[in-house]
Coordinates of N, CA, C and O in Angstrom, one line a residue:
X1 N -165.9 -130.7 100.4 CA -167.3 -130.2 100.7 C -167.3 -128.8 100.0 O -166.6 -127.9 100.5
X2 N -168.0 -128.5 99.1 CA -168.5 -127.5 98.6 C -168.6 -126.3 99.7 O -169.1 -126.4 100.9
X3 N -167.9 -124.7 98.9 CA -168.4 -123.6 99.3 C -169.5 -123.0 99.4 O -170.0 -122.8 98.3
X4 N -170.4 -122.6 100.6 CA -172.0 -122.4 100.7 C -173.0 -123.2 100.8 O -174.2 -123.0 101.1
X5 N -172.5 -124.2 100.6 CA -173.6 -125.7 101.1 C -173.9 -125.5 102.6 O -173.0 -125.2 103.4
X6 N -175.3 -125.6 102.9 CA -175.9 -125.6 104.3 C -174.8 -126.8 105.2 O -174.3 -127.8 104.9
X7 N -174.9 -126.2 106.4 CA -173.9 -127.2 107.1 C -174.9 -128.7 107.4 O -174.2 -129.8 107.5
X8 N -176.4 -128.7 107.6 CA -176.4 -129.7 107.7 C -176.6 -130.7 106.8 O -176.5 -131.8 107.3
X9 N -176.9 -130.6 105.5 CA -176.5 -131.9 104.2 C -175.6 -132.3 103.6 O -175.7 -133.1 102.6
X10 N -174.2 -131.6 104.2 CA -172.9 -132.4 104.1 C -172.7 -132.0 102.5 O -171.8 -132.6 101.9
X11 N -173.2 -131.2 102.1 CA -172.6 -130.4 100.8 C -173.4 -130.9 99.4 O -173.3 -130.4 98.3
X12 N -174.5 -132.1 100.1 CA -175.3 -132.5 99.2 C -176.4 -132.0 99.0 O -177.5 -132.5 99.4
X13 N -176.4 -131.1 98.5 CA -177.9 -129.4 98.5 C -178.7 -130.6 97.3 O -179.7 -131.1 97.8
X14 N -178.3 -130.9 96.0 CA -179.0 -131.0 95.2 C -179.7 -132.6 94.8 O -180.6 -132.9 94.1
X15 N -179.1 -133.0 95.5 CA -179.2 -134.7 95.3 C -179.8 -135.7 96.3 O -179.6 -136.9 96.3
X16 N -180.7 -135.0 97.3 CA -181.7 -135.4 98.1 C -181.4 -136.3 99.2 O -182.1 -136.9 99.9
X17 N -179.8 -136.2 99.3 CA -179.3 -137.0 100.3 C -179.7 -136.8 101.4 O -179.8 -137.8 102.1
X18 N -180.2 -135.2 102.0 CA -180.9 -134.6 102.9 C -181.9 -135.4 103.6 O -182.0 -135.8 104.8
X19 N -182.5 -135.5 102.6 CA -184.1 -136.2 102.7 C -183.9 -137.6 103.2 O -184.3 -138.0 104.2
X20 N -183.0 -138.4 102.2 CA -183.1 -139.6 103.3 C -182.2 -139.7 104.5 O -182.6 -140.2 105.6
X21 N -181.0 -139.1 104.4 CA -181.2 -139.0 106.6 C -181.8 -138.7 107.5 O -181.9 -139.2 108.6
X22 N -182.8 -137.4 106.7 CA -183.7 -137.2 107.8 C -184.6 -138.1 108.2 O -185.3 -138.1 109.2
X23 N -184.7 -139.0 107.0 CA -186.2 -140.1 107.3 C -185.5 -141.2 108.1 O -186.1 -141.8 109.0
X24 N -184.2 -141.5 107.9 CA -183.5 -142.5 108.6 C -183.1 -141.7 110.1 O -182.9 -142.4 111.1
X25 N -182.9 -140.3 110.1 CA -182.9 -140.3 111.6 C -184.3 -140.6 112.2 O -184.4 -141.5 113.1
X26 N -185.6 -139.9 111.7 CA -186.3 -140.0 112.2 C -187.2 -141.4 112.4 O -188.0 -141.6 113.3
X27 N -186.9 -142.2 111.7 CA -187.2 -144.0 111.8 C -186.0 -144.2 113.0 O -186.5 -144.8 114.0
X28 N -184.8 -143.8 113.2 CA -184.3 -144.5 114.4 C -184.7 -144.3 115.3 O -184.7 -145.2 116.1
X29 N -185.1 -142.9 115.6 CA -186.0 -142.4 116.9 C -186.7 -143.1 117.1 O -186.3 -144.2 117.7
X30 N -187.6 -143.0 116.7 CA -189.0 -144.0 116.4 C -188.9 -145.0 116.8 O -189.5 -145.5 117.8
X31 N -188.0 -145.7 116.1 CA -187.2 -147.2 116.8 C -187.0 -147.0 118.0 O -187.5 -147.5 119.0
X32 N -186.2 -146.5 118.0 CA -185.2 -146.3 119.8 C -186.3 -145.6 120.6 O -185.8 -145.2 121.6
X33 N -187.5 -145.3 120.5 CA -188.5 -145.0 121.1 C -189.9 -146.5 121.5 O -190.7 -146.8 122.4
X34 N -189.6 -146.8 120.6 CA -190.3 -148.4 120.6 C -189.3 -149.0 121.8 O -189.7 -149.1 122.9
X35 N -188.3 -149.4 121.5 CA -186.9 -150.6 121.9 C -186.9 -149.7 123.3 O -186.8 -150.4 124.3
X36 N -187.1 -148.3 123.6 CA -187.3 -148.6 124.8 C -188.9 -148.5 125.7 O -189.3 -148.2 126.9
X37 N -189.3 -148.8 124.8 CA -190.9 -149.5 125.2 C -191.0 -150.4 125.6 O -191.8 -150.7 126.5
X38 N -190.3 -151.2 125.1 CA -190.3 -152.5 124.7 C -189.4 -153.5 126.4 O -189.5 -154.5 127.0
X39 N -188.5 -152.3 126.4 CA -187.5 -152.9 127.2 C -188.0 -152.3 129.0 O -187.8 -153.0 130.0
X40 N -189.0 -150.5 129.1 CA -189.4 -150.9 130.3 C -190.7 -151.9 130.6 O -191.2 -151.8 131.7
X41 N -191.2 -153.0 129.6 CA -192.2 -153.4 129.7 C -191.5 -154.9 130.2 O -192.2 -155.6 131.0
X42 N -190.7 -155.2 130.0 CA -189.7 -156.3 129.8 C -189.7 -156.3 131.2 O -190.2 -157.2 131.8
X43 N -189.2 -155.4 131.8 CA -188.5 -155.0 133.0 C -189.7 -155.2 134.1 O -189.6 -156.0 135.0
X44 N -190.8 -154.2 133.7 CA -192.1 -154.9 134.4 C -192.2 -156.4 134.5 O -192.0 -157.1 135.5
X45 N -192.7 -157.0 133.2 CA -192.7 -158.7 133.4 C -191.7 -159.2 134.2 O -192.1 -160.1 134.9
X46 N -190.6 -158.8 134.4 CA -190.0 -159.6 135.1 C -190.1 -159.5 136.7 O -190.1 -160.4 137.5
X47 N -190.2 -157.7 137.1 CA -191.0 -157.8 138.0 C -192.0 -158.6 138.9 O -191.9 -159.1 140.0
X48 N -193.2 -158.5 137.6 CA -194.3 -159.2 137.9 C -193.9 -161.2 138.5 O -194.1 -162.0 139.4
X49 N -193.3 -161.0 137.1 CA -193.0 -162.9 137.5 C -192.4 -162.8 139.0 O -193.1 -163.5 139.7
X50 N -191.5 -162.4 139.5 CA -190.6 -162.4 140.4 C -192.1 -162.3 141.6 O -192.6 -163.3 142.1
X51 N -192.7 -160.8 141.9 CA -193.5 -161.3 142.7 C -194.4 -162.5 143.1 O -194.6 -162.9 144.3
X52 N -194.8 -163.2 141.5 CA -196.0 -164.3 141.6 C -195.2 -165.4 141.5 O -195.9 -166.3 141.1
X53 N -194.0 -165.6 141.8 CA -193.3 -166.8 142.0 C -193.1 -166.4 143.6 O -193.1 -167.4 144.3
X54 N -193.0 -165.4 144.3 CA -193.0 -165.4 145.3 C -194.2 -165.8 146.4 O -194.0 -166.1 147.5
X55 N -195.4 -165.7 145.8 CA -196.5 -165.4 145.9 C -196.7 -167.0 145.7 O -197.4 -167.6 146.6
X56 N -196.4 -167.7 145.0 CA -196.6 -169.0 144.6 C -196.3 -170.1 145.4 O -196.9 -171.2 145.6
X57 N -194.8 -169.6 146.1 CA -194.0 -170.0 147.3 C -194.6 -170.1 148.3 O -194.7 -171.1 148.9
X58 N -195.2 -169.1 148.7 CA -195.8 -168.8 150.2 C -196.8 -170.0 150.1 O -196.7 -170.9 150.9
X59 N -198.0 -169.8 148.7 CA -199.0 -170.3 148.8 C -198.5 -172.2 149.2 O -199.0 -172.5 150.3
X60 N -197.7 -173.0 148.8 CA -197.1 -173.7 148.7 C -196.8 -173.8 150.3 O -197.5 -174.5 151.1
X61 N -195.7 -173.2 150.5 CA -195.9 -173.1 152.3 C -197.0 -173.5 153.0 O -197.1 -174.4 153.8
X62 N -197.8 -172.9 152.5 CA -199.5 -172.7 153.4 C -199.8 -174.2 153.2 O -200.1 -175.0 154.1
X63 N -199.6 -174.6 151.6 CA -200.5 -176.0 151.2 C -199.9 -177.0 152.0 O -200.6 -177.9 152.4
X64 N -198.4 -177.1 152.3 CA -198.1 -177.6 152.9 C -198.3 -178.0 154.5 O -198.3 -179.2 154.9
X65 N -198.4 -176.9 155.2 CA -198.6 -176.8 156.7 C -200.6 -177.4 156.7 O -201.1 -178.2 157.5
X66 N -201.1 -176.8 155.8 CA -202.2 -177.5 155.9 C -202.7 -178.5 155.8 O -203.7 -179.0 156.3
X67 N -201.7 -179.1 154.7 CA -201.3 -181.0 154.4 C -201.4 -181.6 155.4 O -202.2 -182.5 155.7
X68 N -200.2 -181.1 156.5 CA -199.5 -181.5 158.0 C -200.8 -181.6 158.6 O -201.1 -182.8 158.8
X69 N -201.8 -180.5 158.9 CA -202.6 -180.3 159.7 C -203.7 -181.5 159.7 O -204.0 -182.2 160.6
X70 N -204.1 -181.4 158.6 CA -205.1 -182.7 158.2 C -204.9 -184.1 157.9 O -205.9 -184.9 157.9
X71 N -203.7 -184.4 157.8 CA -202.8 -185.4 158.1 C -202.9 -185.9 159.2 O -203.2 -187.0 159.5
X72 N -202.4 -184.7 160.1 CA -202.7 -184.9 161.7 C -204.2 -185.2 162.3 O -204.5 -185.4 163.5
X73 N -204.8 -185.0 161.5 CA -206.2 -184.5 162.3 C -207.2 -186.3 161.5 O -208.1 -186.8 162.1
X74 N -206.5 -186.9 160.1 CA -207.0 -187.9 160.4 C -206.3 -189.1 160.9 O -206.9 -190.3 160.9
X75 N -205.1 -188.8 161.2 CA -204.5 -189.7 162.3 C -205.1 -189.9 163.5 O -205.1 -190.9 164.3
X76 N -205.8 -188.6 163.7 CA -206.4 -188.8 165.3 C -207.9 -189.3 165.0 O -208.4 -190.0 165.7
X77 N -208.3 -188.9 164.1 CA -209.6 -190.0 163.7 C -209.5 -191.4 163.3 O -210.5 -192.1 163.4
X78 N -208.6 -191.8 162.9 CA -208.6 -193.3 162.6 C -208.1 -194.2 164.0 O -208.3 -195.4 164.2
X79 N -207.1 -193.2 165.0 CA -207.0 -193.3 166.7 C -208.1 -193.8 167.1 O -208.2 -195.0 167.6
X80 N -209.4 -192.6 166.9 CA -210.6 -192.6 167.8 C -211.4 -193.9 167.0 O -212.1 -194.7 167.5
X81 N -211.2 -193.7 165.8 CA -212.5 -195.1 165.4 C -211.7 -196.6 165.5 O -212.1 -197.8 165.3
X82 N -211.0 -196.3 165.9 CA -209.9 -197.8 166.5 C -210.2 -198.3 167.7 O -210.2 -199.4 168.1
X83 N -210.5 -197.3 168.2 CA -211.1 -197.6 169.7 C -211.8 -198.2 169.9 O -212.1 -199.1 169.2
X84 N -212.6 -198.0 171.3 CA -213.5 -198.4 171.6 C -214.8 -197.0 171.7 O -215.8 -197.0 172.5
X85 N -214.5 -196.2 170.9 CA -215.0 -194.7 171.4 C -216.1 -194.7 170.2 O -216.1 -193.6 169.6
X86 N -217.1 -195.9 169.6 CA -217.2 -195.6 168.8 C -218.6 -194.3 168.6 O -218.9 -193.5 167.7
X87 N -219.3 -194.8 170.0 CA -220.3 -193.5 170.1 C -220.0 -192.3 170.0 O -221.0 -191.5 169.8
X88 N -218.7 -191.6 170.0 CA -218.1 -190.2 170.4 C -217.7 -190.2 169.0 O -217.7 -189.0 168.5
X89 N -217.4 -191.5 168.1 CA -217.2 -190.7 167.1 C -218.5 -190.7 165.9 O -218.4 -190.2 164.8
X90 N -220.1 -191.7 166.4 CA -220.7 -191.3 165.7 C -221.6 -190.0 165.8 O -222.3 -189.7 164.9
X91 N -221.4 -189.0 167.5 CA -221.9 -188.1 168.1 C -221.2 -187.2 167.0 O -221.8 -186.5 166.1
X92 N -220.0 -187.4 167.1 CA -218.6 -186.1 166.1 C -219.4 -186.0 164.6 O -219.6 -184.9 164.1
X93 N -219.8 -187.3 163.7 CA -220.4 -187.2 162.8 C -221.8 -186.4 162.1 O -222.1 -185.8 161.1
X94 N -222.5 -187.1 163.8 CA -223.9 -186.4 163.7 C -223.4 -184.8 163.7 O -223.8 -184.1 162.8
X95 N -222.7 -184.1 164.9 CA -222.1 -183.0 164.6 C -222.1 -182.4 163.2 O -223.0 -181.8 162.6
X96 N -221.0 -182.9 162.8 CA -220.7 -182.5 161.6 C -222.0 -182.2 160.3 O -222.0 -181.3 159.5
X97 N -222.9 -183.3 160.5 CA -223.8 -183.1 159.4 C -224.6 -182.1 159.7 O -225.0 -181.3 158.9
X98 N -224.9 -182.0 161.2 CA -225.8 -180.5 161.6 C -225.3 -179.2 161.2 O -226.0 -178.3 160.8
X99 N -224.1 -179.2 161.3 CA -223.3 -178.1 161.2 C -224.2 -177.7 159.7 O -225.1 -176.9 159.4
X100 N -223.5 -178.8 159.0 CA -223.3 -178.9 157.6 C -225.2 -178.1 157.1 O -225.2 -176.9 156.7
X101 N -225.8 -178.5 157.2 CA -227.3 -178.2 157.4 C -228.0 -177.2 157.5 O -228.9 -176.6 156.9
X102 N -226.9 -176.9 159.1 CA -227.4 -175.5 159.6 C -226.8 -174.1 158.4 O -227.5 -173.1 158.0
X103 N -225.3 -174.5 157.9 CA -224.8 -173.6 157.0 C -225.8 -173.3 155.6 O -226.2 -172.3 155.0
X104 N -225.7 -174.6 155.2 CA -226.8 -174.9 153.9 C -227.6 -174.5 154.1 O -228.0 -174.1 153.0
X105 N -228.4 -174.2 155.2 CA -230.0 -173.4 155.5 C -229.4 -172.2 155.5 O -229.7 -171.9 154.4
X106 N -228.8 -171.3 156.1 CA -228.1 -170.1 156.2 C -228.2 -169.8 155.1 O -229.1 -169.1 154.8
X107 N -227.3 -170.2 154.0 CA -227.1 -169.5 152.6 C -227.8 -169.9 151.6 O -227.4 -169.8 150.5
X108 N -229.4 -170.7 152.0 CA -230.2 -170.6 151.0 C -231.3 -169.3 151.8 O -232.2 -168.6 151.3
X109 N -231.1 -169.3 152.4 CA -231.7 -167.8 153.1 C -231.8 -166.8 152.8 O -232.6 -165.9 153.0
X110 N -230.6 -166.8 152.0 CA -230.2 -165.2 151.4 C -230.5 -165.2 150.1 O -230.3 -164.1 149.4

């Protein structure tokens, strides 16, 4: 290495060596400033996914116990129309359609 050459171009003053390390340091930055963009964003997504598969589970849970529920609820209706109960269950129907009516009138109201 040359006497009086600046210490940081490695003794290459005249031949522009300078110039391209500095462009290649500063392209690595640059990079290694992206790559770690890149990688806390990564780290989010996986986050994210991890929640909404959790989230997806539960829902699943719910769809299931609700399956149970209604399952159960027309077992006890095909019980009741087996019967002899069939007035109670055309009372239960007429119900239902009033309901149905009274709601329908409700939110054409608004």
């Amino acid at each position: 290495i040359g006497d009086g050459a600046p210490a940081g171009n490695y003794g290459y003053a005249n031949s522009g060596y300078s110039v391209y390390e500095e462009e290649n340091d500063r392209l690595t930055e640059s990079l290694r400033t992206k790559v770690s963009a890149i990688k806390s964003l990564s780290i989010e997504i996986g986050t994210e996914v991890k929640n909404q598969n959790k989230m997806l589970s539960e829902m699943d849970n719910d769809f299931d116990s609700a399956g149970g529920l209604l399952g159960a609820t027309m077992g006890r209706l095909r019980t009741l129309s087996r019967g002899s109960q069939t007035k109670l269950l055309c009372y239960m129907m007429l119900f239902a359609l009033f309901v149905f009516f009274v709601i329908y009138w409700i939110i054409k109201l608004r």
